[in-house]
Amino acid sequence: GDSVTQMEGPVTLSEEAFLTINCTYTATGYPSLFWYVQYPGEGLQLLLKATKADDKGSNKGFEATYRKETTSFHLEKGSVQVSDSAVYFCALSDVLTTDSWGKFQFGAGTQVVVTP
Amino acid sequence: DARVTQTPRHKVTEMGQEVTMRCQPILGHNTVFWYRQTMMQGLELLAYFRNRAPLDDSGMPKDRFSAEMPDATLATLKIQPSEPRDSAVYFCASGLVRSGMNTGELFFGEGSRLTVL
């Protein structure tokens, strides 16, 4: 079945450092790919998404490009802030088939800790 | 500011007791999900509904868990009897699917943290 693998955390880095979180996926169809973020004590919220190959999703300085050839959707940010400390989840879902929409496959999550 | 509301935020109970968690999805959303989050298993999909009808509850232990949507503004998840291994954070999420338009975005509540002693 469909699955998502992302790098384990925690990832600890200093403010203004470059952040990369690797994510690869396995899917039989043509899924949409997502990054969700979870701040302490809160639910997940959508950070960015890409619906087809070569699409780039971006939001709040974060970017990720849907690479079909490498089945990857790595998350990057050029200069992190302390407020970016959170758990980041890579996910996929077949949103083209409405009957199955919502059956997201989430990665295990990567905790990011940014220190001043 | 529209948001998914879950109650209770925290629940501590003893093994064998019934637990009911409630969720108010965002008004107008037609799809509701229940997820469970633990350190060991991560996020697991328990059940989801479209227009109040259950579409998939294969991730839910049927002998003790049940999920319903009595109306469009309320989703419930019940555990009876509860066991220590049910201790987790339970999230409700909602979304909107319309013919020809599907954002693929889930809106999560803040979760119900359940501890079963």
mmCIF file with all atom_site columns, C-alpha atoms in Angstrom:
data_model
loop_
_atom_site.group_PDB
_atom_site.id
_atom_site.type_symbol
_atom_site.label_atom_id
_atom_site.label_alt_id
_atom_site.label_comp_id
_atom_site.label_asym_id
_atom_site.label_entity_id
_atom_site.label_seq_id
_atom_site.pdbx_PDB_ins_code
_atom_site.Cartn_x
_atom_site.Cartn_y
_atom_site.Cartn_z
_atom_site.occupancy
_atom_site.B_iso_or_equiv
_atom_site.pdbx_formal_charge
_atom_site.auth_seq_id
_atom_site.auth_comp_id
_atom_site.auth_asym_id
_atom_site.auth_atom_id
_atom_site.pdbx_PDB_model_num
ATOM 1   C CA . GLY A 1 1   ? 0.000   0.000  0.000   1.00 0.00 ? 1   GLY A CA 1
ATOM 2   C CA . ASP A 1 2   ? 0.877   3.661  -0.064  1.00 0.00 ? 2   ASP A CA 1
ATOM 3   C CA . SER A 1 3   ? 3.421   4.820  2.498   1.00 0.00 ? 3   SER A CA 1
ATOM 4   C CA . VAL A 1 4   ? 5.562   7.755  3.530   1.00 0.00 ? 4   VAL A CA 1
ATOM 5   C CA . THR A 1 5   ? 9.023   7.660  5.052   1.00 0.00 ? 5   THR A CA 1
ATOM 6   C CA . GLN A 1 6   ? 10.601  10.702 6.598   1.00 0.00 ? 6   GLN A CA 1
ATOM 7   C CA . MET A 1 7   ? 13.819  11.287 8.443   1.00 0.00 ? 7   MET A CA 1
ATOM 8   C CA . GLU A 1 8   ? 13.867  10.707 12.143  1.00 0.00 ? 8   GLU A CA 1
ATOM 9   C CA . GLY A 1 9   ? 14.303  13.485 14.606  1.00 0.00 ? 9   GLY A CA 1
ATOM 10  C CA . PRO A 1 10  ? 14.872  15.361 16.605  1.00 0.00 ? 10  PRO A CA 1
ATOM 11  C CA . VAL A 1 11  ? 16.623  17.802 14.347  1.00 0.00 ? 11  VAL A CA 1
ATOM 12  C CA . THR A 1 12  ? 18.311  20.475 16.409  1.00 0.00 ? 12  THR A CA 1
ATOM 13  C CA . LEU A 1 13  ? 19.690  23.592 14.809  1.00 0.00 ? 13  LEU A CA 1
ATOM 14  C CA . SER A 1 14  ? 20.480  27.198 15.528  1.00 0.00 ? 14  SER A CA 1
ATOM 15  C CA . GLU A 1 15  ? 18.390  30.157 14.495  1.00 0.00 ? 15  GLU A CA 1
ATOM 16  C CA . GLU A 1 16  ? 19.025  31.249 10.888  1.00 0.00 ? 16  GLU A CA 1
ATOM 17  C CA . ALA A 1 17  ? 20.377  27.812 9.922   1.00 0.00 ? 17  ALA A CA 1
ATOM 18  C CA . PHE A 1 18  ? 19.193  25.933 6.832   1.00 0.00 ? 18  PHE A CA 1
ATOM 19  C CA . LEU A 1 19  ? 16.637  23.201 7.402   1.00 0.00 ? 19  LEU A CA 1
ATOM 20  C CA . THR A 1 20  ? 16.013  20.111 5.292   1.00 0.00 ? 20  THR A CA 1
ATOM 21  C CA . ILE A 1 21  ? 13.672  17.290 6.215   1.00 0.00 ? 21  ILE A CA 1
ATOM 22  C CA . ASN A 1 22  ? 13.749  14.366 3.831   1.00 0.00 ? 22  ASN A CA 1
ATOM 23  C CA . CYS A 1 23  ? 10.563  12.632 2.764   1.00 0.00 ? 23  CYS A CA 1
ATOM 24  C CA . THR A 1 24  ? 10.102  9.799  0.299   1.00 0.00 ? 24  THR A CA 1
ATOM 25  C CA . TYR A 1 25  ? 6.927   8.027  -0.657  1.00 0.00 ? 25  TYR A CA 1
ATOM 26  C CA . THR A 1 26  ? 5.590   4.847  -2.198  1.00 0.00 ? 26  THR A CA 1
ATOM 27  C CA . ALA A 1 27  ? 2.315   5.036  -4.069  1.00 0.00 ? 27  ALA A CA 1
ATOM 28  C CA . THR A 1 28  ? 0.565   3.074  -6.787  1.00 0.00 ? 28  THR A CA 1
ATOM 29  C CA . GLY A 1 29  ? -1.251  6.056  -8.266  1.00 0.00 ? 29  GLY A CA 1
ATOM 30  C CA . TYR A 1 30  ? -0.540  9.758  -8.574  1.00 0.00 ? 30  TYR A CA 1
ATOM 31  C CA . PRO A 1 31  ? -0.981  11.144 -5.103  1.00 0.00 ? 31  PRO A CA 1
ATOM 32  C CA . SER A 1 32  ? -0.930  14.678 -3.863  1.00 0.00 ? 32  SER A CA 1
ATOM 33  C CA . LEU A 1 33  ? 1.782   15.408 -1.330  1.00 0.00 ? 33  LEU A CA 1
ATOM 34  C CA . PHE A 1 34  ? 1.582   17.534 1.778   1.00 0.00 ? 34  PHE A CA 1
ATOM 35  C CA . TRP A 1 35  ? 3.568   18.869 4.663   1.00 0.00 ? 35  TRP A CA 1
ATOM 36  C CA . TYR A 1 36  ? 1.678   19.405 7.889   1.00 0.00 ? 36  TYR A CA 1
ATOM 37  C CA . VAL A 1 37  ? 3.087   21.056 11.000  1.00 0.00 ? 37  VAL A CA 1
ATOM 38  C CA . GLN A 1 38  ? 2.127   20.431 14.621  1.00 0.00 ? 38  GLN A CA 1
ATOM 39  C CA . TYR A 1 39  ? 3.016   23.017 17.246  1.00 0.00 ? 39  TYR A CA 1
ATOM 40  C CA . PRO A 1 40  ? 3.096   21.926 20.902  1.00 0.00 ? 40  PRO A CA 1
ATOM 41  C CA . GLY A 1 41  ? -0.361  21.207 22.280  1.00 0.00 ? 41  GLY A CA 1
ATOM 42  C CA . GLU A 1 42  ? -2.093  21.788 18.958  1.00 0.00 ? 42  GLU A CA 1
ATOM 43  C CA . GLY A 1 43  ? -3.498  19.810 16.097  1.00 0.00 ? 43  GLY A CA 1
ATOM 44  C CA . LEU A 1 44  ? -1.841  19.493 12.739  1.00 0.00 ? 44  LEU A CA 1
ATOM 45  C CA . GLN A 1 45  ? -2.171  22.293 10.231  1.00 0.00 ? 45  GLN A CA 1
ATOM 46  C CA . LEU A 1 46  ? -1.382  22.361 6.561   1.00 0.00 ? 46  LEU A CA 1
ATOM 47  C CA . LEU A 1 47  ? 1.944   23.959 5.745   1.00 0.00 ? 47  LEU A CA 1
ATOM 48  C CA . LEU A 1 48  ? 2.121   23.387 1.995   1.00 0.00 ? 48  LEU A CA 1
ATOM 49  C CA . LYS A 1 49  ? 1.075   20.979 -0.716  1.00 0.00 ? 49  LYS A CA 1
ATOM 50  C CA . ALA A 1 50  ? 1.795   19.896 -4.279  1.00 0.00 ? 50  ALA A CA 1
ATOM 51  C CA . THR A 1 51  ? -0.678  18.062 -6.456  1.00 0.00 ? 51  THR A CA 1
ATOM 52  C CA . LYS A 1 52  ? 1.433   16.851 -9.386  1.00 0.00 ? 52  LYS A CA 1
ATOM 53  C CA . ALA A 1 53  ? 4.980   16.133 -10.441 1.00 0.00 ? 53  ALA A CA 1
ATOM 54  C CA . ASP A 1 54  ? 7.357   19.127 -10.510 1.00 0.00 ? 54  ASP A CA 1
ATOM 55  C CA . ASP A 1 55  ? 4.932   21.291 -8.565  1.00 0.00 ? 55  ASP A CA 1
ATOM 56  C CA . LYS A 1 56  ? 6.539   23.357 -5.842  1.00 0.00 ? 56  LYS A CA 1
ATOM 57  C CA . GLY A 1 57  ? 4.590   24.103 -2.693  1.00 0.00 ? 57  GLY A CA 1
ATOM 58  C CA . SER A 1 58  ? 5.622   27.061 -0.567  1.00 0.00 ? 58  SER A CA 1
ATOM 59  C CA . ASN A 1 59  ? 4.451   28.855 2.539   1.00 0.00 ? 59  ASN A CA 1
ATOM 60  C CA . LYS A 1 60  ? 6.027   30.869 5.377   1.00 0.00 ? 60  LYS A CA 1
ATOM 61  C CA . GLY A 1 61  ? 9.474   30.500 3.830   1.00 0.00 ? 61  GLY A CA 1
ATOM 62  C CA . PHE A 1 62  ? 9.182   26.714 3.530   1.00 0.00 ? 62  PHE A CA 1
ATOM 63  C CA . GLU A 1 63  ? 9.363   24.974 0.158   1.00 0.00 ? 63  GLU A CA 1
ATOM 64  C CA . ALA A 1 64  ? 9.027   21.454 -1.169  1.00 0.00 ? 64  ALA A CA 1
ATOM 65  C CA . THR A 1 65  ? 9.096   20.133 -4.741  1.00 0.00 ? 65  THR A CA 1
ATOM 66  C CA . TYR A 1 66  ? 7.200   17.058 -5.900  1.00 0.00 ? 66  TYR A CA 1
ATOM 67  C CA . ARG A 1 67  ? 9.877   14.860 -7.516  1.00 0.00 ? 67  ARG A CA 1
ATOM 68  C CA . LYS A 1 68  ? 8.297   11.906 -9.209  1.00 0.00 ? 68  LYS A CA 1
ATOM 69  C CA . GLU A 1 69  ? 11.587  10.498 -10.499 1.00 0.00 ? 69  GLU A CA 1
ATOM 70  C CA . THR A 1 70  ? 12.977  10.187 -6.985  1.00 0.00 ? 70  THR A CA 1
ATOM 71  C CA . THR A 1 71  ? 9.576   9.797  -5.261  1.00 0.00 ? 71  THR A CA 1
ATOM 72  C CA . SER A 1 72  ? 10.528  12.561 -2.866  1.00 0.00 ? 72  SER A CA 1
ATOM 73  C CA . PHE A 1 73  ? 9.057   15.695 -1.339  1.00 0.00 ? 73  PHE A CA 1
ATOM 74  C CA . HIS A 1 74  ? 11.795  17.162 0.829   1.00 0.00 ? 74  HIS A CA 1
ATOM 75  C CA . LEU A 1 75  ? 10.980  20.178 2.985   1.00 0.00 ? 75  LEU A CA 1
ATOM 76  C CA . GLU A 1 76  ? 13.423  23.099 3.087   1.00 0.00 ? 76  GLU A CA 1
ATOM 77  C CA . LYS A 1 77  ? 13.712  26.472 4.713   1.00 0.00 ? 77  LYS A CA 1
ATOM 78  C CA . GLY A 1 78  ? 16.633  28.771 4.235   1.00 0.00 ? 78  GLY A CA 1
ATOM 79  C CA . SER A 1 79  ? 16.690  30.484 7.618   1.00 0.00 ? 79  SER A CA 1
ATOM 80  C CA . VAL A 1 80  ? 14.786  28.992 10.530  1.00 0.00 ? 80  VAL A CA 1
ATOM 81  C CA . GLN A 1 81  ? 13.452  30.848 13.540  1.00 0.00 ? 81  GLN A CA 1
ATOM 82  C CA . VAL A 1 82  ? 12.789  29.676 17.084  1.00 0.00 ? 82  VAL A CA 1
ATOM 83  C CA . SER A 1 83  ? 9.072   29.841 16.246  1.00 0.00 ? 83  SER A CA 1
ATOM 84  C CA . ASP A 1 84  ? 9.596   27.081 13.646  1.00 0.00 ? 84  ASP A CA 1
ATOM 85  C CA . SER A 1 85  ? 10.159  24.567 16.448  1.00 0.00 ? 85  SER A CA 1
ATOM 86  C CA . ALA A 1 86  ? 7.479   21.957 15.885  1.00 0.00 ? 86  ALA A CA 1
ATOM 87  C CA . VAL A 1 87  ? 6.849   18.476 14.550  1.00 0.00 ? 87  VAL A CA 1
ATOM 88  C CA . TYR A 1 88  ? 6.622   18.237 10.764  1.00 0.00 ? 88  TYR A CA 1
ATOM 89  C CA . PHE A 1 89  ? 4.659   15.505 9.007   1.00 0.00 ? 89  PHE A CA 1
ATOM 90  C CA . CYS A 1 90  ? 4.965   14.498 5.393   1.00 0.00 ? 90  CYS A CA 1
ATOM 91  C CA . ALA A 1 91  ? 1.786   12.996 3.970   1.00 0.00 ? 91  ALA A CA 1
ATOM 92  C CA . LEU A 1 92  ? 0.191   11.755 0.787   1.00 0.00 ? 92  LEU A CA 1
ATOM 93  C CA . SER A 1 93  ? -3.364  11.346 -0.335  1.00 0.00 ? 93  SER A CA 1
ATOM 94  C CA . ASP A 1 94  ? -5.101  10.462 -3.529  1.00 0.00 ? 94  ASP A CA 1
ATOM 95  C CA . VAL A 1 95  ? -7.267  13.535 -3.781  1.00 0.00 ? 95  VAL A CA 1
ATOM 96  C CA . LEU A 1 96  ? -8.292  12.860 -7.359  1.00 0.00 ? 96  LEU A CA 1
ATOM 97  C CA . THR A 1 97  ? -10.600 10.059 -6.309  1.00 0.00 ? 97  THR A CA 1
ATOM 98  C CA . THR A 1 98  ? -13.165 11.633 -4.038  1.00 0.00 ? 98  THR A CA 1
ATOM 99  C CA . ASP A 1 99  ? -14.288 8.327  -2.575  1.00 0.00 ? 99  ASP A CA 1
ATOM 100 C CA . SER A 1 100 ? -10.871 7.692  -1.117  1.00 0.00 ? 100 SER A CA 1
ATOM 101 C CA . TRP A 1 101 ? -10.009 11.271 -0.326  1.00 0.00 ? 101 TRP A CA 1
ATOM 102 C CA . GLY A 1 102 ? -9.059  11.702 3.234   1.00 0.00 ? 102 GLY A CA 1
ATOM 103 C CA . LYS A 1 103 ? -7.130  8.478  3.546   1.00 0.00 ? 103 LYS A CA 1
ATOM 104 C CA . PHE A 1 104 ? -3.934  10.320 4.175   1.00 0.00 ? 104 PHE A CA 1
ATOM 105 C CA . GLN A 1 105 ? -0.804  8.362  4.814   1.00 0.00 ? 105 GLN A CA 1
ATOM 106 C CA . PHE A 1 106 ? 1.276   10.308 7.321   1.00 0.00 ? 106 PHE A CA 1
ATOM 107 C CA . GLY A 1 107 ? 4.952   9.878  7.982   1.00 0.00 ? 107 GLY A CA 1
ATOM 108 C CA . ALA A 1 108 ? 6.117   9.361  11.550  1.00 0.00 ? 108 ALA A CA 1
ATOM 109 C CA . GLY A 1 109 ? 6.860   13.053 12.010  1.00 0.00 ? 109 GLY A CA 1
ATOM 110 C CA . THR A 1 110 ? 10.153  14.866 12.511  1.00 0.00 ? 110 THR A CA 1
ATOM 111 C CA . GLN A 1 111 ? 10.649  17.033 15.543  1.00 0.00 ? 111 GLN A CA 1
ATOM 112 C CA . VAL A 1 112 ? 12.567  20.219 14.853  1.00 0.00 ? 112 VAL A CA 1
ATOM 113 C CA . VAL A 1 113 ? 14.109  22.211 17.667  1.00 0.00 ? 113 VAL A CA 1
ATOM 114 C CA . VAL A 1 114 ? 15.523  25.642 16.880  1.00 0.00 ? 114 VAL A CA 1
ATOM 115 C CA . THR A 1 115 ? 17.705  27.272 19.505  1.00 0.00 ? 115 THR A CA 1
ATOM 116 C CA . PRO A 1 116 ? 18.449  31.013 19.762  1.00 0.00 ? 116 PRO A CA 1
ATOM 117 C CA . ASP B 2 1   ? -12.242 32.144 12.597  1.00 0.00 ? 1   ASP B CA 1
ATOM 118 C CA . ALA B 2 2   ? -13.636 28.716 11.718  1.00 0.00 ? 2   ALA B CA 1
ATOM 119 C CA . ARG B 2 3   ? -12.095 25.814 13.546  1.00 0.00 ? 3   ARG B CA 1
ATOM 120 C CA . VAL B 2 4   ? -12.727 22.240 14.600  1.00 0.00 ? 4   VAL B CA 1
ATOM 121 C CA . THR B 2 5   ? -13.700 22.002 18.259  1.00 0.00 ? 5   THR B CA 1
ATOM 122 C CA . GLN B 2 6   ? -13.046 18.930 20.364  1.00 0.00 ? 6   GLN B CA 1
ATOM 123 C CA . THR B 2 7   ? -14.124 18.059 23.880  1.00 0.00 ? 7   THR B CA 1
ATOM 124 C CA . PRO B 2 8   ? -12.833 17.143 26.360  1.00 0.00 ? 8   PRO B CA 1
ATOM 125 C CA . ARG B 2 9   ? -9.294  18.415 25.934  1.00 0.00 ? 9   ARG B CA 1
ATOM 126 C CA . HIS B 2 10  ? -8.068  16.083 28.644  1.00 0.00 ? 10  HIS B CA 1
ATOM 127 C CA . LYS B 2 11  ? -9.615  12.982 30.153  1.00 0.00 ? 11  LYS B CA 1
ATOM 128 C CA . VAL B 2 12  ? -8.266  10.671 32.832  1.00 0.00 ? 12  VAL B CA 1
ATOM 129 C CA . THR B 2 13  ? -10.296 7.576  33.505  1.00 0.00 ? 13  THR B CA 1
ATOM 130 C CA . GLU B 2 14  ? -9.968  4.103  34.920  1.00 0.00 ? 14  GLU B CA 1
ATOM 131 C CA . MET B 2 15  ? -9.823  0.942  32.928  1.00 0.00 ? 15  MET B CA 1
ATOM 132 C CA . GLY B 2 16  ? -13.253 -0.387 32.079  1.00 0.00 ? 16  GLY B CA 1
ATOM 133 C CA . GLN B 2 17  ? -14.980 2.986  32.005  1.00 0.00 ? 17  GLN B CA 1
ATOM 134 C CA . GLU B 2 18  ? -16.777 4.369  28.993  1.00 0.00 ? 18  GLU B CA 1
ATOM 135 C CA . VAL B 2 19  ? -15.191 7.350  27.273  1.00 0.00 ? 19  VAL B CA 1
ATOM 136 C CA . THR B 2 20  ? -16.940 9.647  24.811  1.00 0.00 ? 20  THR B CA 1
ATOM 137 C CA . MET B 2 21  ? -15.110 12.239 22.780  1.00 0.00 ? 21  MET B CA 1
ATOM 138 C CA . ARG B 2 22  ? -16.960 14.866 20.793  1.00 0.00 ? 22  ARG B CA 1
ATOM 139 C CA . CYS B 2 23  ? -16.096 16.909 17.768  1.00 0.00 ? 23  CYS B CA 1
ATOM 140 C CA . GLN B 2 24  ? -17.748 19.856 16.091  1.00 0.00 ? 24  GLN B CA 1
ATOM 141 C CA . PRO B 2 25  ? -16.463 20.072 12.517  1.00 0.00 ? 25  PRO B CA 1
ATOM 142 C CA . ILE B 2 26  ? -16.169 23.315 10.626  1.00 0.00 ? 26  ILE B CA 1
ATOM 143 C CA . LEU B 2 27  ? -19.565 24.447 9.421   1.00 0.00 ? 27  LEU B CA 1
ATOM 144 C CA . GLY B 2 28  ? -20.101 23.361 5.842   1.00 0.00 ? 28  GLY B CA 1
ATOM 145 C CA . HIS B 2 29  ? -17.443 20.657 5.807   1.00 0.00 ? 29  HIS B CA 1
ATOM 146 C CA . ASN B 2 30  ? -18.830 17.347 4.604   1.00 0.00 ? 30  ASN B CA 1
ATOM 147 C CA . THR B 2 31  ? -16.017 14.987 5.585   1.00 0.00 ? 31  THR B CA 1
ATOM 148 C CA . VAL B 2 32  ? -14.947 14.195 9.148   1.00 0.00 ? 32  VAL B CA 1
ATOM 149 C CA . PHE B 2 33  ? -12.041 12.062 10.341  1.00 0.00 ? 33  PHE B CA 1
ATOM 150 C CA . TRP B 2 34  ? -10.902 10.561 13.610  1.00 0.00 ? 34  TRP B CA 1
ATOM 151 C CA . TYR B 2 35  ? -7.175  10.015 14.107  1.00 0.00 ? 35  TYR B CA 1
ATOM 152 C CA . ARG B 2 36  ? -5.257  8.612  17.037  1.00 0.00 ? 36  ARG B CA 1
ATOM 153 C CA . GLN B 2 37  ? -1.733  9.761  17.801  1.00 0.00 ? 37  GLN B CA 1
ATOM 154 C CA . THR B 2 38  ? 0.756   7.849  19.931  1.00 0.00 ? 38  THR B CA 1
ATOM 155 C CA . MET B 2 39  ? 4.513   7.946  20.195  1.00 0.00 ? 39  MET B CA 1
ATOM 156 C CA . MET B 2 40  ? 4.815   4.365  19.051  1.00 0.00 ? 40  MET B CA 1
ATOM 157 C CA . GLN B 2 41  ? 2.338   4.296  16.157  1.00 0.00 ? 41  GLN B CA 1
ATOM 158 C CA . GLY B 2 42  ? 2.261   7.921  15.086  1.00 0.00 ? 42  GLY B CA 1
ATOM 159 C CA . LEU B 2 43  ? -0.968  9.035  13.431  1.00 0.00 ? 43  LEU B CA 1
ATOM 160 C CA . GLU B 2 44  ? -3.517  6.323  12.748  1.00 0.00 ? 44  GLU B CA 1
ATOM 161 C CA . LEU B 2 45  ? -6.770  6.833  10.892  1.00 0.00 ? 45  LEU B CA 1
ATOM 162 C CA . LEU B 2 46  ? -9.597  5.308  12.930  1.00 0.00 ? 46  LEU B CA 1
ATOM 163 C CA . ALA B 2 47  ? -12.663 6.287  10.911  1.00 0.00 ? 47  ALA B CA 1
ATOM 164 C CA . TYR B 2 48  ? -14.060 8.797  8.517   1.00 0.00 ? 48  TYR B CA 1
ATOM 165 C CA . PHE B 2 49  ? -17.421 10.053 7.368   1.00 0.00 ? 49  PHE B CA 1
ATOM 166 C CA . ARG B 2 50  ? -18.735 11.714 4.244   1.00 0.00 ? 50  ARG B CA 1
ATOM 167 C CA . ASN B 2 51  ? -22.028 13.571 4.536   1.00 0.00 ? 51  ASN B CA 1
ATOM 168 C CA . ARG B 2 52  ? -22.466 11.822 7.909   1.00 0.00 ? 52  ARG B CA 1
ATOM 169 C CA . ALA B 2 53  ? -22.200 8.346  6.393   1.00 0.00 ? 53  ALA B CA 1
ATOM 170 C CA . PRO B 2 54  ? -19.302 6.174  7.537   1.00 0.00 ? 54  PRO B CA 1
ATOM 171 C CA . LEU B 2 55  ? -16.928 5.485  4.647   1.00 0.00 ? 55  LEU B CA 1
ATOM 172 C CA . ASP B 2 56  ? -14.175 3.606  6.360   1.00 0.00 ? 56  ASP B CA 1
ATOM 173 C CA . ASP B 2 57  ? -13.681 2.477  9.923   1.00 0.00 ? 57  ASP B CA 1
ATOM 174 C CA . SER B 2 58  ? -11.262 -0.340 9.213   1.00 0.00 ? 58  SER B CA 1
ATOM 175 C CA . GLY B 2 59  ? -8.636  1.242  11.444  1.00 0.00 ? 59  GLY B CA 1
ATOM 176 C CA . MET B 2 60  ? -10.851 1.080  14.485  1.00 0.00 ? 60  MET B CA 1
ATOM 177 C CA . PRO B 2 61  ? -11.013 -1.828 16.957  1.00 0.00 ? 61  PRO B CA 1
ATOM 178 C CA . LYS B 2 62  ? -14.651 -2.775 16.477  1.00 0.00 ? 62  LYS B CA 1
ATOM 179 C CA . ASP B 2 63  ? -15.132 -4.589 19.736  1.00 0.00 ? 63  ASP B CA 1
ATOM 180 C CA . ARG B 2 64  ? -14.703 -1.498 21.876  1.00 0.00 ? 64  ARG B CA 1
ATOM 181 C CA . PHE B 2 65  ? -14.713 1.554  19.623  1.00 0.00 ? 65  PHE B CA 1
ATOM 182 C CA . SER B 2 66  ? -17.623 3.161  17.861  1.00 0.00 ? 66  SER B CA 1
ATOM 183 C CA . ALA B 2 67  ? -17.913 6.352  15.835  1.00 0.00 ? 67  ALA B CA 1
ATOM 184 C CA . GLU B 2 68  ? -21.067 8.183  14.832  1.00 0.00 ? 68  GLU B CA 1
ATOM 185 C CA . MET B 2 69  ? -22.316 11.451 13.402  1.00 0.00 ? 69  MET B CA 1
ATOM 186 C CA . PRO B 2 70  ? -25.754 12.099 14.906  1.00 0.00 ? 70  PRO B CA 1
ATOM 187 C CA . ASP B 2 71  ? -25.937 15.296 12.874  1.00 0.00 ? 71  ASP B CA 1
ATOM 188 C CA . ALA B 2 72  ? -23.758 17.443 10.662  1.00 0.00 ? 72  ALA B CA 1
ATOM 189 C CA . THR B 2 73  ? -22.435 19.471 13.595  1.00 0.00 ? 73  THR B CA 1
ATOM 190 C CA . LEU B 2 74  ? -21.434 16.605 15.872  1.00 0.00 ? 74  LEU B CA 1
ATOM 191 C CA . ALA B 2 75  ? -19.175 13.589 15.573  1.00 0.00 ? 75  ALA B CA 1
ATOM 192 C CA . THR B 2 76  ? -18.587 11.225 18.478  1.00 0.00 ? 76  THR B CA 1
ATOM 193 C CA . LEU B 2 77  ? -16.009 8.572  19.252  1.00 0.00 ? 77  LEU B CA 1
ATOM 194 C CA . LYS B 2 78  ? -16.802 6.152  22.061  1.00 0.00 ? 78  LYS B CA 1
ATOM 195 C CA . ILE B 2 79  ? -14.620 3.615  23.774  1.00 0.00 ? 79  ILE B CA 1
ATOM 196 C CA . GLN B 2 80  ? -16.331 1.005  25.926  1.00 0.00 ? 80  GLN B CA 1
ATOM 197 C CA . PRO B 2 81  ? -14.709 -0.478 27.894  1.00 0.00 ? 81  PRO B CA 1
ATOM 198 C CA . SER B 2 82  ? -11.527 1.577  27.887  1.00 0.00 ? 82  SER B CA 1
ATOM 199 C CA . GLU B 2 83  ? -8.118  -0.008 28.362  1.00 0.00 ? 83  GLU B CA 1
ATOM 200 C CA . PRO B 2 84  ? -4.701  1.448  29.240  1.00 0.00 ? 84  PRO B CA 1
ATOM 201 C CA . ARG B 2 85  ? -3.502  0.837  25.679  1.00 0.00 ? 85  ARG B CA 1
ATOM 202 C CA . ASP B 2 86  ? -6.133  3.327  24.483  1.00 0.00 ? 86  ASP B CA 1
ATOM 203 C CA . SER B 2 87  ? -4.163  6.144  26.085  1.00 0.00 ? 87  SER B CA 1
ATOM 204 C CA . ALA B 2 88  ? -3.382  8.554  23.273  1.00 0.00 ? 88  ALA B CA 1
ATOM 205 C CA . VAL B 2 89  ? -4.320  11.879 21.759  1.00 0.00 ? 89  VAL B CA 1
ATOM 206 C CA . TYR B 2 90  ? -7.415  11.611 19.595  1.00 0.00 ? 90  TYR B CA 1
ATOM 207 C CA . PHE B 2 91  ? -7.791  14.137 16.818  1.00 0.00 ? 91  PHE B CA 1
ATOM 208 C CA . CYS B 2 92  ? -10.829 15.052 14.832  1.00 0.00 ? 92  CYS B CA 1
ATOM 209 C CA . ALA B 2 93  ? -10.330 16.677 11.453  1.00 0.00 ? 93  ALA B CA 1
ATOM 210 C CA . SER B 2 94  ? -12.748 17.958 8.844   1.00 0.00 ? 94  SER B CA 1
ATOM 211 C CA . GLY B 2 95  ? -12.580 18.868 5.199   1.00 0.00 ? 95  GLY B CA 1
ATOM 212 C CA . LEU B 2 96  ? -14.691 19.768 2.212   1.00 0.00 ? 96  LEU B CA 1
ATOM 213 C CA . VAL B 2 97  ? -15.103 17.646 -0.871  1.00 0.00 ? 97  VAL B CA 1
ATOM 214 C CA . ARG B 2 98  ? -17.257 18.854 -3.711  1.00 0.00 ? 98  ARG B CA 1
ATOM 215 C CA . SER B 2 99  ? -17.625 17.497 -7.190  1.00 0.00 ? 99  SER B CA 1
ATOM 216 C CA . GLY B 2 100 ? -14.872 18.972 -9.293  1.00 0.00 ? 100 GLY B CA 1
ATOM 217 C CA . MET B 2 101 ? -13.234 20.742 -6.368  1.00 0.00 ? 101 MET B CA 1
ATOM 218 C CA . ASN B 2 102 ? -11.098 19.183 -3.717  1.00 0.00 ? 102 ASN B CA 1
ATOM 219 C CA . THR B 2 103 ? -8.488  21.143 -1.821  1.00 0.00 ? 103 THR B CA 1
ATOM 220 C CA . GLY B 2 104 ? -7.159  18.088 -0.049  1.00 0.00 ? 104 GLY B CA 1
ATOM 221 C CA . GLU B 2 105 ? -6.756  20.127 3.119   1.00 0.00 ? 105 GLU B CA 1
ATOM 222 C CA . LEU B 2 106 ? -7.634  18.734 6.508   1.00 0.00 ? 106 LEU B CA 1
ATOM 223 C CA . PHE B 2 107 ? -8.448  21.030 9.424   1.00 0.00 ? 107 PHE B CA 1
ATOM 224 C CA . PHE B 2 108 ? -7.540  19.449 12.738  1.00 0.00 ? 108 PHE B CA 1
ATOM 225 C CA . GLY B 2 109 ? -8.931  20.095 16.176  1.00 0.00 ? 109 GLY B CA 1
ATOM 226 C CA . GLU B 2 110 ? -6.618  20.502 19.144  1.00 0.00 ? 110 GLU B CA 1
ATOM 227 C CA . GLY B 2 111 ? -7.130  16.929 20.220  1.00 0.00 ? 111 GLY B CA 1
ATOM 228 C CA . SER B 2 112 ? -8.448  15.047 23.241  1.00 0.00 ? 112 SER B CA 1
ATOM 229 C CA . ARG B 2 113 ? -5.703  13.621 25.413  1.00 0.00 ? 113 ARG B CA 1
ATOM 230 C CA . LEU B 2 114 ? -6.940  10.388 26.973  1.00 0.00 ? 114 LEU B CA 1
ATOM 231 C CA . THR B 2 115 ? -5.224  8.622  29.847  1.00 0.00 ? 115 THR B CA 1
ATOM 232 C CA . VAL B 2 116 ? -6.607  5.274  30.955  1.00 0.00 ? 116 VAL B CA 1
ATOM 233 C CA . LEU B 2 117 ? -5.245  4.080  34.287  1.00 0.00 ? 117 LEU B CA 1
#
